[in-house]
């Protein structure tokens, strides 16, 4: 089923929960709503579910306007962070409860519950109460309960946040596979950008109730439209430096204290001439240059190691350049220590430029 | 707790028990006295004595009211009716009002919560006279006044009238207590039920109410005991001996002119205590949950 949100707004007094949100979800698509807490992603989801009534705007399921349709008539399944299982009912009763309310015949109820339970790997737990299950099992039951009623739309509200890190990884893959197999249109709310990047077909990034970006994960990563998106997506986060881009002898250069690098023309064209722009560069686009200084490319900058954080596969080092700091991922074999002088090569082909006033990208908008 | 059971840790376990035991002794003495005195002609301290002051003088005479005074069974039944009626009323209204106050935002919600609390702090004695006029007025309403079976009606000099007054006085506590229990239930569960296809009323009845069973039980027990033990209101608004309650009956034994037989009063008091004790033994677990602040188990 197709889903369309048009200028969807939720306001409590003077406070906006969501503001002019425009999202279109294709049939069978998996969309993530990503943002920090309080950004309006759950508000948007609850409006889709019918729990909140929109202040303005339109929710369409297919062509049908759903604004005033009560949640029970929307045929959506929802999975909550707190699982929200009914603790006084057994797993089986939890699974059949939505079907009972839809007046599905008893025999079919049992069959469907059994089938979903097998699919979720909880068939042996049917007689237990939720309180007797582990967090992972409870979340499977919750997911099962959302599926037994054969919804046209699946809503997830941070379903993995209460699970431990290892379980989160496996459940992530499982939900993704399940969604692809069943082909149910899904909206997945999360504050974890890794979850959003790995699972979603498209990601809607929200901040302060506003939609900041809505595009596929790779585009979000490579072509962030705003400063916020650039900083929020990616781990470790993108480095930002306040620079001035000047043009001399037909060549663009980005400069600040201690830094002077050449900028490819197609990247820096719109940044040039502004008194101050924000240069964004991801930690993996910076690398350590070994050997003696001198005679190298004009994208190398000298700095000093400020902090070293071993992450196992890489070391995350904080390098001080003039007054600024950048994070770099380096090979732990280099054995860098605090205070070591280093030279960093900037891969300016991947550099981003933003207007610090409007926070809009100077490349993609 | 310390794993090693050294001398220090053993003392730490025993000492509180010892202190509590010492503090409990005077209270226990009171109960022991009541029990002994109901079977004695007189007592000297805890020692039963006869009229001449010699040790002994055990008798069942003090319990004679059970078979000699037919009124005792009537007032017992009245007390029971009062307690049950009050319990049903308090639980039903508190559960609905508490749910609304916990979940639904409506104008005047905060003011309502504040006012009920103030009402609760109001000593009921100060309201006695005004309530008297209200009850007199209700008496004149046909059927509702004094034409209802079992409880008599809701007017003056009926058990129903007393239930009505006590209900009003008990509700602030009940509503606040229920609201507290509802507040502890996650919104998500309610949302899940709405999305699963429930109406609001069905969510309340089928999903939320089962979660707060301990709270309902606790409130029911509280209401039952306060209805069973209430003295002032039935004493004030019921003049007819036959419609009176057991607490008022107890008062009638302490006449101003004749000498008071304290052993008999102890017997009636003990008789009144028995149902409460039995009730309490089976329900103390739930009562504790009021202090534990909500239901346990599940998520």
Coordinates of N, CA and C in Angstrom, one line a residue, chain B residues 11-218:
Chain B
X11 N 24.5 -9.8 64.1 CA 23.9 -8.8 64.9 C 23.1 -7.8 64.1
X12 N 23.6 -7.5 62.9 CA 22.9 -6.5 62.1 C 21.5 -7.1 61.7
X13 N 21.4 -8.4 61.6 CA 20.1 -9.0 61.2 C 19.2 -9.1 62.5
X14 N 19.8 -9.4 63.6 CA 19.0 -9.7 64.8 C 18.5 -8.4 65.4
X15 N 19.4 -7.4 65.4 CA 19.1 -6.2 66.2 C 17.7 -5.5 65.8
X16 N 17.5 -5.3 64.5 CA 16.2 -4.7 64.1 C 15.0 -5.5 64.6
X17 N 15.1 -6.8 64.5 CA 14.1 -7.7 65.0 C 13.8 -7.5 66.4
X18 N 14.9 -7.4 67.2 CA 14.8 -7.2 68.6 C 14.1 -5.9 69.0
X19 N 14.5 -4.8 68.3 CA 13.9 -3.5 68.5 C 12.4 -3.5 68.2
X20 N 12.1 -4.2 67.0 CA 10.7 -4.2 66.6 C 9.9 -5.0 67.6
X21 N 10.5 -6.1 68.1 CA 9.8 -7.0 69.1 C 9.4 -6.2 70.3
X22 N 10.4 -5.4 70.8 CA 10.2 -4.6 72.0 C 9.1 -3.6 71.8
X23 N 9.1 -3.0 70.6 CA 8.1 -2.0 70.3 C 6.7 -2.6 70.2
X24 N 6.7 -3.8 69.7 CA 5.4 -4.5 69.5 C 4.7 -5.0 70.8
X25 N 5.5 -5.2 71.8 CA 5.0 -5.8 73.0 C 3.8 -5.0 73.6
X26 N 3.9 -3.7 73.7 CA 2.7 -3.0 74.3 C 1.4 -3.2 73.5
X27 N 1.6 -3.2 72.1 CA 0.4 -3.4 71.3 C -0.2 -4.7 71.5
X28 N 0.7 -5.7 71.5 CA 0.3 -7.1 71.7 C -0.5 -7.3 73.0
X29 N 0.1 -6.6 74.0 CA -0.5 -6.7 75.4 C -2.0 -6.2 75.3
X30 N -2.2 -5.2 74.5 CA -3.6 -4.7 74.4 C -4.5 -5.8 73.8
X31 N -4.1 -6.4 72.8 CA -4.9 -7.5 72.2 C -5.1 -8.7 73.1
X32 N -4.0 -9.0 73.8 CA -4.1 -10.1 74.7 C -5.1 -9.8 75.8
X33 N -5.1 -8.6 76.3 CA -6.0 -8.2 77.3 C -7.5 -8.3 76.8
X34 N -7.7 -7.8 75.6 CA -9.1 -7.9 75.0 C -9.5 -9.3 75.0
X35 N -8.7 -10.2 74.5 CA -9.1 -11.6 74.4 C -9.4 -12.2 75.8
X36 N -8.5 -12.0 76.8 CA -8.7 -12.5 78.1 C -9.9 -11.9 78.8
X37 N -10.1 -10.6 78.6 CA -11.2 -10.0 79.4 C -12.5 -10.4 78.9
X38 N -12.6 -10.8 77.6 CA -13.9 -11.2 77.1 C -14.4 -12.5 77.7
X39 N -13.5 -13.2 78.3 CA -13.8 -14.5 78.9 C -13.8 -14.4 80.4
X40 N -13.6 -13.2 80.9 CA -13.5 -13.1 82.4 C -14.6 -12.2 83.0
X41 N -14.8 -12.4 84.3 CA -15.7 -11.5 85.0 C -15.1 -10.1 85.1
X42 N -13.9 -10.2 85.6 CA -13.1 -9.0 85.7 C -11.6 -9.3 85.4
X43 N -10.8 -8.3 85.3 CA -9.3 -8.6 85.1 C -8.5 -7.8 86.0
X44 N -7.4 -8.4 86.4 CA -6.4 -7.6 87.2 C -5.2 -7.6 86.4
X45 N -4.9 -6.6 85.6 CA -3.8 -6.6 84.7 C -4.3 -7.6 83.6
X46 N -3.4 -8.6 83.4 CA -3.8 -9.6 82.4 C -4.3 -10.8 83.1
X47 N -4.5 -10.8 84.4 CA -5.0 -11.9 85.1 C -6.5 -11.9 85.3
X48 N -7.2 -12.9 84.8 CA -8.7 -12.9 85.0 C -9.0 -13.2 86.5
X49 N -9.9 -12.4 87.1 CA -10.3 -12.6 88.5 C -11.8 -12.6 88.6
X50 N -12.3 -13.2 89.6 CA -13.8 -13.2 89.8 C -14.2 -11.9 90.6
X51 N -15.5 -11.8 90.9 CA -16.0 -10.6 91.5 C -15.3 -10.4 92.9
X52 N -14.9 -11.5 93.6 CA -14.2 -11.3 94.9 C -12.8 -11.0 94.8
X53 N -12.2 -11.0 93.6 CA -10.8 -10.6 93.4 C -9.9 -11.8 93.4
X54 N -10.5 -13.1 93.4 CA -9.6 -14.3 93.4 C -9.3 -14.6 91.9
X55 N -8.1 -15.2 91.7 CA -7.8 -15.6 90.3 C -8.8 -16.7 89.8
X56 N -9.2 -16.5 88.6 CA -10.2 -17.4 88.0 C -11.4 -16.6 87.5
X57 N -12.6 -17.1 87.6 CA -13.7 -16.3 87.2 C -13.9 -16.3 85.7
X58 N -13.5 -17.4 85.0 CA -13.7 -17.4 83.6 C -15.2 -17.6 83.3
X59 N -15.7 -17.0 82.2 CA -17.1 -17.0 81.9 C -17.3 -16.8 80.5
X60 N -18.5 -17.2 79.9 CA -18.9 -16.9 78.6 C -19.9 -15.8 78.5
X61 N -20.2 -15.3 79.7 CA -21.3 -14.4 79.9 C -21.2 -13.1 78.9
X62 N -19.9 -12.7 78.8 CA -19.7 -11.5 77.9 C -20.1 -11.7 76.5
X63 N -20.1 -12.9 76.1 CA -20.5 -13.2 74.7 C -21.9 -13.5 74.5
X64 N -22.7 -13.4 75.6 CA -24.1 -13.7 75.6 C -24.9 -12.9 74.6
X65 N -24.4 -11.7 74.2 CA -25.1 -10.9 73.3 C -25.3 -11.6 71.9
X66 N -24.5 -12.5 71.6 CA -24.6 -13.2 70.4 C -25.9 -14.0 70.3
X67 N -26.3 -14.6 71.4 CA -27.5 -15.4 71.3 C -28.7 -14.7 72.0
X68 N -28.4 -13.7 72.8 CA -29.5 -13.1 73.6 C -30.1 -11.8 72.9
X69 N -29.2 -11.1 72.2 CA -29.7 -9.9 71.6 C -29.8 -10.1 70.1
X70 N -31.0 -10.2 69.5 CA -31.2 -10.4 68.1 C -30.7 -9.2 67.3
X71 N -30.6 -8.1 67.9 CA -30.2 -6.9 67.1 C -28.7 -7.0 66.6
X72 N -27.9 -7.8 67.3 CA -26.5 -7.9 66.9 C -26.4 -8.4 65.5
X73 N -27.2 -9.4 65.1 CA -27.1 -9.9 63.8 C -27.6 -8.9 62.7
X74 N -28.6 -8.2 63.1 CA -29.1 -7.1 62.2 C -28.0 -6.1 61.9
X75 N -27.4 -5.6 63.1 CA -26.4 -4.5 62.9 C -25.2 -5.1 62.1
X76 N -24.9 -6.4 62.4 CA -23.8 -6.9 61.7 C -24.0 -7.0 60.2
X77 N -25.3 -7.4 59.8 CA -25.7 -7.4 58.4 C -25.6 -6.0 57.8
X78 N -26.1 -5.0 58.6 CA -26.1 -3.6 58.1 C -24.6 -3.2 57.9
X79 N -23.8 -3.5 58.8 CA -22.4 -3.1 58.6 C -21.8 -3.7 57.4
X80 N -22.2 -5.0 57.2 CA -21.7 -5.7 56.0 C -22.2 -5.0 54.7
X81 N -23.5 -4.7 54.7 CA -24.1 -4.0 53.6 C -23.4 -2.7 53.3
X82 N -23.2 -2.0 54.4 CA -22.5 -0.7 54.2 C -21.1 -0.9 53.6
X83 N -20.4 -1.8 54.2 CA -19.0 -2.0 53.7 C -19.0 -2.5 52.3
X84 N -19.8 -3.4 51.9 CA -19.8 -3.9 50.5 C -20.3 -2.8 49.6
X85 N -21.4 -2.1 49.9 CA -21.9 -1.0 49.1 C -20.8 0.0 48.9
X86 N -20.2 0.4 49.9 CA -19.1 1.4 49.8 C -18.0 1.0 48.9
X87 N -17.6 -0.3 49.1 CA -16.5 -0.8 48.3 C -16.8 -0.8 46.8
X88 N -18.0 -1.3 46.5 CA -18.4 -1.3 45.1 C -18.4 0.1 44.5
X89 N -19.0 1.0 45.3 CA -19.1 2.4 44.8 C -17.7 3.0 44.6
X90 N -16.9 2.9 45.6 CA -15.6 3.6 45.6 C -14.7 3.0 44.4
X91 N -14.7 1.7 44.3 CA -13.9 1.1 43.3 C -14.4 1.5 41.9
X92 N -15.6 1.4 41.7 CA -16.2 1.7 40.3 C -15.9 3.1 39.9
X93 N -16.3 4.1 40.8 CA -16.1 5.5 40.5 C -14.6 5.9 40.4
X94 N -13.8 5.4 41.4 CA -12.4 5.7 41.4 C -11.7 5.2 40.1
X95 N -12.1 4.0 39.7 CA -11.4 3.4 38.6 C -11.7 4.2 37.3
X96 N -12.9 4.6 37.1 CA -13.3 5.3 35.9 C -12.7 6.7 36.0
X97 N -12.9 7.4 37.2 CA -12.4 8.8 37.3 C -10.9 8.8 37.2
X98 N -10.2 7.8 37.9 CA -8.8 7.8 37.9 C -8.2 7.6 36.5
X99 N -8.9 6.8 35.7 CA -8.5 6.5 34.3 C -8.6 7.8 33.5
X100 N -9.7 8.5 33.6 CA -9.9 9.7 32.9 C -8.9 10.8 33.3
X101 N -8.6 10.9 34.6 CA -7.7 11.9 35.0 C -6.3 11.6 34.6
X102 N -6.0 10.3 34.5 CA -4.6 9.9 34.2 C -4.4 10.0 32.7
X103 N -5.4 9.8 31.9 CA -5.1 9.6 30.5 C -5.7 10.7 29.6
X104 N -6.8 11.3 30.0 CA -7.4 12.2 29.1 C -7.2 13.7 29.5
X105 N -6.8 14.5 28.6 CA -6.5 15.9 28.9 C -7.8 16.7 28.6
X106 N -8.4 17.3 29.6 CA -9.6 18.1 29.4 C -9.5 19.3 30.3
X107 N -10.2 20.4 29.9 CA -10.1 21.6 30.6 C -10.5 21.4 32.1
X108 N -9.8 22.0 33.0 CA -10.1 21.9 34.4 C -9.6 20.6 35.1
X109 N -8.8 19.9 34.4 CA -8.3 18.6 35.0 C -7.4 18.9 36.2
X110 N -6.5 19.8 36.1 CA -5.6 20.1 37.2 C -6.3 20.7 38.4
X111 N -7.3 21.6 38.1 CA -8.1 22.2 39.1 C -8.9 21.1 39.8
X112 N -9.4 20.2 39.1 CA -10.2 19.1 39.7 C -9.3 18.3 40.6
X113 N -8.1 18.0 40.2 CA -7.2 17.1 41.0 C -6.9 17.9 42.3
X114 N -6.7 19.2 42.2 CA -6.3 20.0 43.4 C -7.5 20.0 44.3
X115 N -8.7 20.3 43.8 CA -9.9 20.4 44.6 C -10.2 19.1 45.4
X116 N -10.1 18.0 44.7 CA -10.4 16.8 45.4 C -9.4 16.6 46.6
X117 N -8.2 17.0 46.4 CA -7.2 16.8 47.5 C -7.6 17.7 48.7
X118 N -8.0 18.9 48.4 CA -8.5 19.8 49.5 C -9.7 19.2 50.2
X119 N -10.6 18.7 49.4 CA -11.8 18.1 50.0 C -11.4 16.9 50.9
X120 N -10.4 16.2 50.5 CA -9.9 15.1 51.3 C -9.4 15.5 52.7
X121 N -8.8 16.7 52.6 CA -8.2 17.3 53.8 C -9.2 17.9 54.8
X122 N -10.4 18.1 54.3 CA -11.5 18.6 55.0 C -12.0 17.6 56.1
X123 N -12.0 18.0 57.4 CA -12.6 17.1 58.4 C -14.1 16.9 58.2
X124 N -14.5 15.6 58.2 CA -15.9 15.3 57.8 C -16.8 15.8 58.9
X125 N -16.3 16.0 60.1 CA -17.2 16.4 61.2 C -17.8 17.8 60.9
X126 N -17.0 18.7 60.2 CA -17.5 20.0 59.9 C -18.6 20.0 58.9
X127 N -18.8 18.9 58.2 CA -19.8 18.8 57.2 C -21.1 18.2 57.7
X128 N -21.1 17.6 58.9 CA -22.2 16.8 59.4 C -23.5 17.5 59.2
X129 N -23.6 18.8 59.6 CA -24.9 19.4 59.7 C -25.4 19.7 58.2
X130 N -24.5 20.2 57.4 CA -25.0 20.5 56.0 C -25.4 19.2 55.3
X131 N -24.6 18.1 55.5 CA -25.0 16.8 54.9 C -26.4 16.3 55.4
X132 N -26.6 16.6 56.7 CA -27.9 16.3 57.3 C -29.1 16.8 56.4
X133 N -28.9 18.1 56.1 CA -30.0 18.8 55.3 C -30.1 18.2 53.9
X134 N -28.9 17.8 53.3 CA -28.9 17.2 52.0 C -29.7 15.8 52.1
X135 N -29.4 15.1 53.1 CA -30.0 13.8 53.2 C -31.5 13.9 53.5
X136 N -31.9 14.9 54.3 CA -33.3 15.1 54.5 C -34.0 15.4 53.2
X137 N -33.4 16.2 52.3 CA -33.9 16.5 51.0 C -34.1 15.3 50.2
X138 N -33.0 14.5 50.1 CA -33.1 13.2 49.3 C -34.2 12.3 49.8
X139 N -34.5 12.3 51.1 CA -35.5 11.5 51.6 C -36.8 11.7 50.9
X140 N -37.1 13.0 50.6 CA -38.4 13.3 50.0 C -38.5 12.9 48.5
X141 N -37.3 12.5 47.9 CA -37.4 12.0 46.5 C -38.0 10.6 46.5
X142 N -39.1 10.4 45.6 CA -39.7 9.1 45.6 C -38.8 8.0 45.2
X143 N -39.0 6.8 45.8 CA -38.2 5.6 45.6 C -36.7 5.8 46.0
X144 N -36.0 6.8 45.3 CA -34.6 7.0 45.6 C -34.4 7.3 47.1
X145 N -35.4 8.0 47.7 CA -35.2 8.5 49.0 C -35.2 7.3 50.0
X146 N -36.2 6.5 50.1 CA -36.2 5.4 51.0 C -37.0 4.2 50.5
X147 N -37.0 4.0 49.2 CA -37.8 2.9 48.7 C -36.9 1.8 48.0
X148 N -35.6 1.7 48.3 CA -34.8 0.8 47.6 C -34.5 -0.4 48.5
X149 N -34.7 -1.7 48.0 CA -34.4 -2.8 48.9 C -33.0 -2.9 49.3
X150 N -32.7 -3.7 50.3 CA -31.4 -4.0 50.9 C -30.8 -2.7 51.6
X151 N -30.5 -1.7 50.8 CA -29.8 -0.5 51.4 C -30.8 0.5 51.9
X152 N -32.2 0.3 51.6 CA -33.2 1.2 52.2 C -33.5 2.4 51.3
X153 N -32.4 2.9 50.7 CA -32.6 4.2 49.9 C -31.4 5.0 50.1
X154 N -31.4 6.3 49.6 CA -30.3 7.1 49.8 C -30.6 8.3 50.7
X155 N -31.7 8.2 51.4 CA -32.1 9.4 52.2 C -31.5 9.3 53.7
X156 N -32.2 10.1 54.5 CA -31.8 10.1 55.9 C -32.3 8.8 56.6
X157 N -31.5 8.3 57.6 CA -31.9 7.1 58.3 C -31.9 5.9 57.4
X158 N -31.1 5.8 56.4 CA -31.0 4.6 55.6 C -29.5 4.2 55.5
X159 N -29.2 2.9 55.3 CA -27.8 2.5 55.1 C -27.3 3.1 53.8
X160 N -28.2 3.2 52.8 CA -27.8 3.8 51.5 C -27.3 5.2 51.6
X161 N -28.0 6.0 52.5 CA -27.6 7.3 52.7 C -26.2 7.4 53.3
X162 N -26.0 6.5 54.2 CA -24.6 6.5 54.8 C -23.6 6.1 53.8
X163 N -23.9 5.2 52.9 CA -23.0 4.8 51.9 C -22.7 6.0 51.0
X164 N -23.8 6.7 50.6 CA -23.6 7.9 49.7 C -22.6 8.9 50.4
X165 N -22.8 9.2 51.6 CA -22.0 10.2 52.3 C -20.6 9.7 52.4
X166 N -20.4 8.4 52.8 CA -19.0 7.9 53.0 C -18.3 7.8 51.6
X167 N -19.1 7.5 50.6 CA -18.6 7.4 49.2 C -17.9 8.7 48.9
X168 N -18.7 9.8 49.1 CA -18.2 11.1 48.8 C -16.9 11.4 49.5
X169 N -16.8 11.0 50.8 CA -15.7 11.3 51.6 C -14.5 10.4 51.2
X170 N -14.8 9.2 50.7 CA -13.7 8.3 50.4 C -13.1 8.5 49.0
X171 N -13.9 9.1 48.1 CA -13.5 9.2 46.7 C -12.2 9.9 46.4
X172 N -11.9 11.1 47.1 CA -10.7 11.7 46.8 C -9.5 10.8 46.9
X173 N -9.4 10.1 48.0 CA -8.3 9.1 48.2 C -8.3 8.1 47.1
X174 N -9.5 7.5 46.8 CA -9.6 6.5 45.8 C -9.2 6.9 44.4
X175 N -9.7 8.1 44.1 CA -9.4 8.6 42.7 C -7.9 8.9 42.6
X176 N -7.3 9.4 43.6 CA -5.9 9.7 43.5 C -5.1 8.4 43.5
X177 N -5.5 7.5 44.2 CA -4.8 6.2 44.3 C -4.9 5.5 42.9
X178 N -6.1 5.5 42.4 CA -6.3 4.8 41.1 C -5.5 5.6 40.0
X179 N -5.6 6.9 40.0 CA -4.8 7.7 39.1 C -3.4 7.3 39.1
X180 N -2.8 7.1 40.3 CA -1.4 6.7 40.5 C -1.2 5.4 39.8
X181 N -2.0 4.5 40.0 CA -1.8 3.1 39.4 C -1.9 3.2 37.9
X182 N -2.9 4.0 37.4 CA -3.0 4.2 35.9 C -1.8 4.9 35.3
X183 N -1.3 5.8 36.1 CA -0.1 6.6 35.6 C 1.1 5.6 35.3
X184 N 1.1 4.5 36.1 CA 2.3 3.6 36.0 C 2.2 2.7 34.8
X185 N 1.0 2.7 34.1 CA 0.8 1.8 33.0 C 1.3 2.6 31.7
X186 N 2.2 1.9 30.9 CA 2.8 2.6 29.8 C 1.7 3.0 28.8
X187 N 1.9 4.1 28.2 CA 1.0 4.6 27.1 C 1.1 3.6 25.9
X188 N 2.3 3.1 25.8 CA 2.5 2.2 24.6 C 1.5 1.1 24.6
X189 N 1.3 0.5 25.8 CA 0.4 -0.7 25.8 C -1.0 -0.3 25.4
X190 N -1.4 0.9 25.8 CA -2.8 1.4 25.4 C -2.8 1.7 23.9
X191 N -1.7 2.3 23.4 CA -1.7 2.6 22.0 C -1.7 1.3 21.2
X192 N -1.0 0.3 21.7 CA -1.0 -1.0 21.0 C -2.4 -1.5 20.9
X193 N -3.1 -1.4 22.0 CA -4.5 -2.0 22.1 C -5.4 -1.2 21.1
X194 N -5.2 0.1 21.1 CA -6.0 0.9 20.2 C -5.8 0.5 18.7
X195 N -4.5 0.3 18.4 CA -4.1 -0.1 17.0 C -4.6 -1.5 16.7
X196 N -4.6 -2.3 17.7 CA -5.0 -3.7 17.5 C -6.5 -3.8 17.3
X197 N -7.2 -2.7 17.6 CA -8.6 -2.7 17.3 C -9.6 -2.5 18.4
X198 N -9.1 -2.1 19.6 CA -10.0 -1.8 20.7 C -10.6 -0.4 20.6
X199 N -11.8 -0.3 21.2 CA -12.3 1.0 21.5 C -11.7 1.5 22.9
X200 N -11.9 2.8 23.2 CA -11.3 3.3 24.4 C -11.8 2.5 25.6
X201 N -13.1 2.3 25.6 CA -13.7 1.6 26.8 C -13.2 0.2 26.9
X202 N -13.0 -0.4 25.8 CA -12.5 -1.8 25.8 C -11.0 -1.8 26.3
X203 N -10.3 -0.8 25.9 CA -8.9 -0.8 26.4 C -8.9 -0.7 27.9
X204 N -9.8 0.2 28.4 CA -9.8 0.3 29.9 C -10.2 -1.0 30.5
X205 N -11.2 -1.6 30.0 CA -11.7 -2.8 30.7 C -10.8 -4.0 30.5
X206 N -10.3 -4.2 29.2 CA -9.7 -5.5 28.9 C -8.2 -5.5 29.0
X207 N -7.6 -4.3 28.9 CA -6.1 -4.2 28.9 C -5.6 -3.5 30.2
X208 N -6.2 -2.4 30.5 CA -5.7 -1.6 31.6 C -6.1 -2.1 33.0
X209 N -7.4 -2.4 33.1 CA -7.9 -2.9 34.4 C -7.2 -4.1 34.9
X210 N -7.0 -5.1 34.1 CA -6.2 -6.3 34.6 C -4.8 -6.0 35.1
X211 N -4.2 -4.9 34.6 CA -2.9 -4.5 35.0 C -2.9 -3.9 36.4
X212 N -4.0 -3.3 36.8 CA -4.0 -2.7 38.1 C -4.9 -3.5 39.1
X213 N -5.0 -4.7 38.9 CA -5.7 -5.6 39.9 C -5.2 -5.4 41.3
X214 N -3.9 -5.4 41.5 CA -3.5 -5.2 42.9 C -4.0 -3.9 43.5
X215 N -4.0 -2.8 42.6 CA -4.5 -1.5 43.1 C -6.0 -1.6 43.5
X216 N -6.7 -2.2 42.6 CA -8.2 -2.4 42.8 C -8.4 -3.1 44.1
X217 N -7.6 -4.2 44.3 CA -7.8 -5.1 45.5 C -7.5 -4.2 46.7
X218 N -6.4 -3.5 46.6 CA -6.0 -2.7 47.8 C -7.0 -1.7 48.2

